[in-house]
mmCIF file of C-alpha atoms in Angstrom:
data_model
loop_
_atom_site.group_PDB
_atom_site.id
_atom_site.type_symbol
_atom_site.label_atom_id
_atom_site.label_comp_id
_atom_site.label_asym_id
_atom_site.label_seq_id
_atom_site.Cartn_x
_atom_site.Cartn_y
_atom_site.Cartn_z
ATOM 1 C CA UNK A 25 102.934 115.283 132.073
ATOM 2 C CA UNK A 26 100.943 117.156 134.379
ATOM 3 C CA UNK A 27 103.217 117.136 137.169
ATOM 4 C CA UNK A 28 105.495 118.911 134.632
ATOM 5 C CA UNK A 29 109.118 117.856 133.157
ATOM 6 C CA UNK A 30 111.422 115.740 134.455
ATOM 7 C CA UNK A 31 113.847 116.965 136.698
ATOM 8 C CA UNK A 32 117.151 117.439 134.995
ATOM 9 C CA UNK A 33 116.512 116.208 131.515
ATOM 10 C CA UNK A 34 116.764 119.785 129.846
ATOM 11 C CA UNK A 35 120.637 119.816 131.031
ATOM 12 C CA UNK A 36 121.130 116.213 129.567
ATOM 13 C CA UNK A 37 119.686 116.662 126.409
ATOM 14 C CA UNK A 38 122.430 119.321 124.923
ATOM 15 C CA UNK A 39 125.422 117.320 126.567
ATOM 16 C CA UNK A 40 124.110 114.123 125.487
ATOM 17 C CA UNK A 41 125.866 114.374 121.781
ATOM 18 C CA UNK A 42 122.510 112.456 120.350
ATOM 19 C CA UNK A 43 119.537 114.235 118.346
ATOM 20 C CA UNK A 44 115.774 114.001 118.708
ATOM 21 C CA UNK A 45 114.180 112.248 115.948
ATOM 22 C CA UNK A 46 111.032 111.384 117.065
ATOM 23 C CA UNK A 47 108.177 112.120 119.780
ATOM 24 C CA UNK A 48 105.845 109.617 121.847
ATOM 25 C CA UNK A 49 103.059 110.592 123.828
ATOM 26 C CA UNK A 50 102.060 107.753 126.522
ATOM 27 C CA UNK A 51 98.605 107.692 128.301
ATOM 28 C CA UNK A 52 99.128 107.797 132.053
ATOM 29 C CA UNK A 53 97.605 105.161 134.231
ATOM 30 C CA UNK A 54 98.841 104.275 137.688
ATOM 31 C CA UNK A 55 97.799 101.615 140.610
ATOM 32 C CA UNK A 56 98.087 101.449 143.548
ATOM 33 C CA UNK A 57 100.151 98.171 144.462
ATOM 34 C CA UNK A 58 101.092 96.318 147.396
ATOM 35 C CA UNK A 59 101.705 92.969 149.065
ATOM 36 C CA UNK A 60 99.011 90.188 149.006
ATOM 37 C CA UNK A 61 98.323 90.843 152.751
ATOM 38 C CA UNK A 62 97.675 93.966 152.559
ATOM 39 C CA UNK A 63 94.823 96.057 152.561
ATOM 40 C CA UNK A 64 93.758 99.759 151.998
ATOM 41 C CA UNK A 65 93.641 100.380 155.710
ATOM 42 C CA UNK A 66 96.876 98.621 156.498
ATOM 43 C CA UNK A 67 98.836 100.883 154.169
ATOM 44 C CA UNK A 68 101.244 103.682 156.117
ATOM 45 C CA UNK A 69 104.009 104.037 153.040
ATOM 46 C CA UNK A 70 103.456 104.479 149.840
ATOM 47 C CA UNK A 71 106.347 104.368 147.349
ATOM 48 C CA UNK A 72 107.219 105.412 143.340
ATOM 49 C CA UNK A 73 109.020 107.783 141.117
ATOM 50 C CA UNK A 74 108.499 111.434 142.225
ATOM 51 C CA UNK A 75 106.664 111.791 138.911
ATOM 52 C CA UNK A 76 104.101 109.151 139.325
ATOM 53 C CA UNK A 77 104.166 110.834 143.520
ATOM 54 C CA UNK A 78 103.176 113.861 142.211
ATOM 55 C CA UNK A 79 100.794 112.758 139.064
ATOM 56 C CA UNK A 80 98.742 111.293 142.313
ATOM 57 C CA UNK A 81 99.146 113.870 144.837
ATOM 58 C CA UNK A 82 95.302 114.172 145.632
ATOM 59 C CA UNK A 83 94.938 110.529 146.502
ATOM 60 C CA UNK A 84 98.042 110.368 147.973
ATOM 61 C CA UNK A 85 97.240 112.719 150.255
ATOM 62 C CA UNK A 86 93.765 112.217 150.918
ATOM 63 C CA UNK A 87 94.472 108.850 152.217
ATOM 64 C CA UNK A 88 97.133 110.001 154.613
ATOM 65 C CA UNK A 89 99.838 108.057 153.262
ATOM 66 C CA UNK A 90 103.780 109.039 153.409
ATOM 67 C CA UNK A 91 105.446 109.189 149.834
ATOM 68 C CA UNK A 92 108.625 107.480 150.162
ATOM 69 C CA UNK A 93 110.713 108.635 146.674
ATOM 70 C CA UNK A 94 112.753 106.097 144.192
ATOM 71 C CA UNK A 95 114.230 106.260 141.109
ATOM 72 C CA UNK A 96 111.480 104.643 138.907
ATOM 73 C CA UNK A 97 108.297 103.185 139.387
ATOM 74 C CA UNK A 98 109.188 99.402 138.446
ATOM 75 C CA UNK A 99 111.687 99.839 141.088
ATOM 76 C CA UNK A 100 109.903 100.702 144.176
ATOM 77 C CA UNK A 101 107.333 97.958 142.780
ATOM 78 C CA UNK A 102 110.087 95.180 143.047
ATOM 79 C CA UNK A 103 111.271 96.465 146.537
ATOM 80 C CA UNK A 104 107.674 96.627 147.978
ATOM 81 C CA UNK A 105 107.362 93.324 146.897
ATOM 82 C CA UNK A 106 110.843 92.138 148.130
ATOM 83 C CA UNK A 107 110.142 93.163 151.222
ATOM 84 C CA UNK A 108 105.879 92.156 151.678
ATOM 85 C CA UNK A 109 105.318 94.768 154.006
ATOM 86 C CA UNK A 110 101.886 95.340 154.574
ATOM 87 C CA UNK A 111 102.189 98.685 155.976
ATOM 88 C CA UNK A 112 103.986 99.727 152.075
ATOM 89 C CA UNK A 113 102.334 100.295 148.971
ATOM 90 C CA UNK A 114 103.923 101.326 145.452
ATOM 91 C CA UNK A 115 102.460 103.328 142.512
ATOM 92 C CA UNK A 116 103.449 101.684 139.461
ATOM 93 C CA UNK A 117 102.039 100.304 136.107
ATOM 94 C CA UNK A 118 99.593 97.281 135.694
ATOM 95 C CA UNK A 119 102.596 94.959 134.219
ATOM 96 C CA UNK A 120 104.825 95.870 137.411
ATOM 97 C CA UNK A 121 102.214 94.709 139.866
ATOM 98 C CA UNK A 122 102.179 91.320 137.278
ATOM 99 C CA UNK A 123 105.757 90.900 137.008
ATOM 100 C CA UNK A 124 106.124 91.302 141.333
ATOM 101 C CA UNK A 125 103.072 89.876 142.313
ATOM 102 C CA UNK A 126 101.903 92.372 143.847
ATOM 103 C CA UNK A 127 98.029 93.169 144.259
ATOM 104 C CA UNK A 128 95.880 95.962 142.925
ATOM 105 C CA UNK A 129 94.510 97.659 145.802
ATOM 106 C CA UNK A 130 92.997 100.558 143.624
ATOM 107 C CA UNK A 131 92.609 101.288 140.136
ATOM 108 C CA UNK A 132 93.618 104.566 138.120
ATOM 109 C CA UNK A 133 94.797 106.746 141.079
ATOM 110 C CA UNK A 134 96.405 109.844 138.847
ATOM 111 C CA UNK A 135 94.743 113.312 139.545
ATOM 112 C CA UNK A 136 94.361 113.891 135.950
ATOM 113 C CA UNK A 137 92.682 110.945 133.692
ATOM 114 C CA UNK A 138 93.500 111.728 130.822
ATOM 115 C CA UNK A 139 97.509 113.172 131.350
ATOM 116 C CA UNK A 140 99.981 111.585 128.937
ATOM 117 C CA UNK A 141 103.903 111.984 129.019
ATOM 118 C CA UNK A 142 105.630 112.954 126.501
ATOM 119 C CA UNK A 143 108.956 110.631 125.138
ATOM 120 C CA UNK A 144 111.460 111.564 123.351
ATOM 121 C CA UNK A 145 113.262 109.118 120.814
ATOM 122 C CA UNK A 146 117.383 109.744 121.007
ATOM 123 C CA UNK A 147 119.282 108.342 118.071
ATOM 124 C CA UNK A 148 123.231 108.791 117.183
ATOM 125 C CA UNK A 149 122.179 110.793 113.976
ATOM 126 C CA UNK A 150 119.896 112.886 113.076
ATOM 127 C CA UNK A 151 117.322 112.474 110.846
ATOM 128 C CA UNK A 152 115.766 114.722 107.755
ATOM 129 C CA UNK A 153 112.448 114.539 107.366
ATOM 130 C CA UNK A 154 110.732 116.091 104.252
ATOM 131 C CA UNK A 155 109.740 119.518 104.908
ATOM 132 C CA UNK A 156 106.427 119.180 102.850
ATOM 133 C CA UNK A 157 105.648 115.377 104.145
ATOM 134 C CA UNK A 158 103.221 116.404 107.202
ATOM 135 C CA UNK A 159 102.975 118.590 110.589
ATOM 136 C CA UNK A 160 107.181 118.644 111.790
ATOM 137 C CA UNK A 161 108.465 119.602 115.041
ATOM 138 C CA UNK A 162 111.871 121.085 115.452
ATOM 139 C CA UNK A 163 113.798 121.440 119.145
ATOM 140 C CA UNK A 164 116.616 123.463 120.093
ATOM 141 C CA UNK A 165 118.298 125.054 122.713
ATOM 142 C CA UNK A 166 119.374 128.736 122.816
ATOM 143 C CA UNK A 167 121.449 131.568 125.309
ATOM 144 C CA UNK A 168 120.246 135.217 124.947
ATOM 145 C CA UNK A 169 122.654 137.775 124.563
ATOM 146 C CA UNK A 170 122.978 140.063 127.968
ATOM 147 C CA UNK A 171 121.027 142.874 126.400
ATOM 148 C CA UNK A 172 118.124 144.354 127.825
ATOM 149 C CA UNK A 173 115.154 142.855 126.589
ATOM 150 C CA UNK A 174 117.105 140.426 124.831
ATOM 151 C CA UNK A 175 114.382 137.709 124.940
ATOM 152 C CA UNK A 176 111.599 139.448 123.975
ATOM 153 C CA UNK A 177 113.477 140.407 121.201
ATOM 154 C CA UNK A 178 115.067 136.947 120.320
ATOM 155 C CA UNK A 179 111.311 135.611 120.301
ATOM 156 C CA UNK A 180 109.834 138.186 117.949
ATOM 157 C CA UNK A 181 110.280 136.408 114.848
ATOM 158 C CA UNK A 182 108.475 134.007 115.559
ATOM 159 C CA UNK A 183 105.488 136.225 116.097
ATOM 160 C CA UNK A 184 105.602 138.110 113.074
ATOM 161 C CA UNK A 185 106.409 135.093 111.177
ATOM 162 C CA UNK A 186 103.564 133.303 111.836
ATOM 163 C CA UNK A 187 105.280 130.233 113.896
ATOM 164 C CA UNK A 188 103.688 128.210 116.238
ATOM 165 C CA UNK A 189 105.911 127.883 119.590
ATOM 166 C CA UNK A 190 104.783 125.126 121.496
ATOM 167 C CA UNK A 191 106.799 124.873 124.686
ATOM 168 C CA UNK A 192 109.601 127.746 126.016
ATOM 169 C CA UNK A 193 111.459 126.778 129.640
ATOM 170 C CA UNK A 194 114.044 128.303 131.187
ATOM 171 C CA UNK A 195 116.598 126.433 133.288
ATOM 172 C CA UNK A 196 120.285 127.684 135.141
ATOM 173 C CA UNK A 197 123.368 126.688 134.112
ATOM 174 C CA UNK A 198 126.688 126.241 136.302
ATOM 175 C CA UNK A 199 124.295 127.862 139.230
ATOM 176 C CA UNK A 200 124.948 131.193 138.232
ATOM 177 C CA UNK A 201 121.485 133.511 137.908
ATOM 178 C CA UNK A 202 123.245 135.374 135.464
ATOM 179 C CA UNK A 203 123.620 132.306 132.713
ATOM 180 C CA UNK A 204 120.224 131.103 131.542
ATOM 181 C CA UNK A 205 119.539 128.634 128.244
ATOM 182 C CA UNK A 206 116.103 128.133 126.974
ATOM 183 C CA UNK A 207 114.861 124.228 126.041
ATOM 184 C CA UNK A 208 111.992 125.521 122.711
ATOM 185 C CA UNK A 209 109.760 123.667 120.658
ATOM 186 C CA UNK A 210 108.168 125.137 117.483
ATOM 187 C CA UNK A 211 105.828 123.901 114.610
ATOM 188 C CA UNK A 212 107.699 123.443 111.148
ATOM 189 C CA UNK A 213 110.615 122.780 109.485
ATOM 190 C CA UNK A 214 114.022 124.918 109.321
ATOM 191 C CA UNK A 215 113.850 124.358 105.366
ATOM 192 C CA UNK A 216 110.221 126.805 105.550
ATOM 193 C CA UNK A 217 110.926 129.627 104.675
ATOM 194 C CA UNK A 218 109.068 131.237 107.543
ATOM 195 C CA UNK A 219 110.582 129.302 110.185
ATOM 196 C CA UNK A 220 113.874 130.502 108.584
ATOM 197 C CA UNK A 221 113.365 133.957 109.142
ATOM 198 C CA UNK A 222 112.232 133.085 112.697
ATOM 199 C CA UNK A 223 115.179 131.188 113.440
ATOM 200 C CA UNK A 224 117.567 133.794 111.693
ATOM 201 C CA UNK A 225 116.692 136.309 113.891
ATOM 202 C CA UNK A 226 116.886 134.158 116.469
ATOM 203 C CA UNK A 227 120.468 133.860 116.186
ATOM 204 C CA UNK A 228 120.886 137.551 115.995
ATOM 205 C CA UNK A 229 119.809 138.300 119.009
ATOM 206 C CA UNK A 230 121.156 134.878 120.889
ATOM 207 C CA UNK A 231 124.915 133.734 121.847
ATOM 208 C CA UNK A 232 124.354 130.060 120.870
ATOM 209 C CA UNK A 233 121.560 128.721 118.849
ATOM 210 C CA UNK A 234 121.381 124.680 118.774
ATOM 211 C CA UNK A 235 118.873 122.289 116.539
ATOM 212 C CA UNK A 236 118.997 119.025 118.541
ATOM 213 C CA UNK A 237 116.576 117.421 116.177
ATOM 214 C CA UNK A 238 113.897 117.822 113.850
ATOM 215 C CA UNK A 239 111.258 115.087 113.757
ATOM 216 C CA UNK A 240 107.120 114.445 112.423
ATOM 217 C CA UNK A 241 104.804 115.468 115.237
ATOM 218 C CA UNK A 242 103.335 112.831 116.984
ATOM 219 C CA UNK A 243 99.356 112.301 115.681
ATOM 220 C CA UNK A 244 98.581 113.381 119.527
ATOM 221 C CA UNK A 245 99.296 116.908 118.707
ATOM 222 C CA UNK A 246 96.542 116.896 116.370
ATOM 223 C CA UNK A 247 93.906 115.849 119.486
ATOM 224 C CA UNK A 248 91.239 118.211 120.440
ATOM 225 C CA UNK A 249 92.283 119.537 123.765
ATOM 226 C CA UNK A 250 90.508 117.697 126.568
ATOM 227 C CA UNK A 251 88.584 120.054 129.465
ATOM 228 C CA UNK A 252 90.103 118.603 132.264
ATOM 229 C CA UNK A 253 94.122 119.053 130.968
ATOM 230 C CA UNK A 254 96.457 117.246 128.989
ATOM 231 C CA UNK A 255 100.011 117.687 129.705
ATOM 232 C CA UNK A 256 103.653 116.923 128.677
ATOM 233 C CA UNK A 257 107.519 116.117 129.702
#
């Protein structure tokens, strides 16, 4: 989404011993929420996932409330509600403020209207989709050798083959500065022959290369970008 990734998911992912095999991207809408006595001005607290916290961060902050962090958004729904505060407010979904009772104090708070997050789909096995049966995405993980200019190097194939990488992040593993794996995305199949190459010399110039799934892009890719910013997770 537009608040970017969620915290710690890149270090689950290769552990997790399950593959990707498909891709969901989920329009983002969020309300404000809070007990039936409660108003707009009576509101001190307001509390949600630090996603939805910071997908709202404008409003949040322009009406001087206090983010109060919790594990999911359902969650601090059900505990504003258990408690009927009037002083708290939650940012959760439409259904949440349904299933708790709570009221809709106001509509479609997120900074960015039209931010989506992206889902991954987990599954025990992988799938194998046809390489010629529409747009594919494929998703691994990969440690550079400790060579000077290692990365740039590791990533040129991909240039001069002609393949489309969609999303490169760095994270730190074990807390040392000197261990880093990259989380990549890339348009195509490993069966292409360009992507091939790409990957091949990927591996040359890389420790560990992993494929933890390869899956048909979701029709969102295909979306004209909107002005205003779409985002993933």
């Amino acid at each position: 989404s537009n608040a970017g990734r969620v915290a710690d998911i890149h270090h689950l992912l290769p552990e997790s011993g399950l593959h990707i095999v498909a891709e969901h991207f989920q329009k983002v809408d969020h309300q404000l929420l809070a007990p039936p006595e409660a108003t707009l001005e009576t509101i001190r607290t307001v509390h949600s996932h630090v996603q939805a916290l910071s997908q709202c961060r404008r409003f949040v902050r322009a009406a001087g409330l206090k983010p109060v962090v919790h594990a999911d958004t359902a969650g601090a729904a059900a505990e504003v509600a258990g408690r009927g505060d009037p002083t708290e407010a939650a940012i959760a979904s439409r259904l949440a403020g349904e299933i708790y009772g709570l009221q809709i104090l106001k509509s479609d708070i997120q900074d960015a209207p039209h931010n989506v997050t992206r889902f991954l789909v987990m599954a025990a096995d992988p799938i194998h989709p046809d390489p010629d049966d529409g747009p594919v995405v494929t998703t691994f993980v990969f440690r550079v050798r400790s060579v000077p200019a290692a990365l740039y190097k590791a990533l040129g194939g991909f240039a001069t083959n002609g393949v489309n990488l969609t999303k490169l992040e760095s994270y730190i593993l074990d807390g040392r500065f000197t261990v880093a794996q990259f989380y990549a995305d890339i348009e195509g199949h490993p069966d292409h022959r360009m992507v091939r190459l790409a990957l091949e010399e990927l591996s040359f110039f890389s420790r560990e290369v992993r494929i933890l799934g390869v899956y048909p892009a979701h029709p969102f890719r295909r979306t004209p970008a909107d002005p205003e910013g779409q985002g993933e997770g």
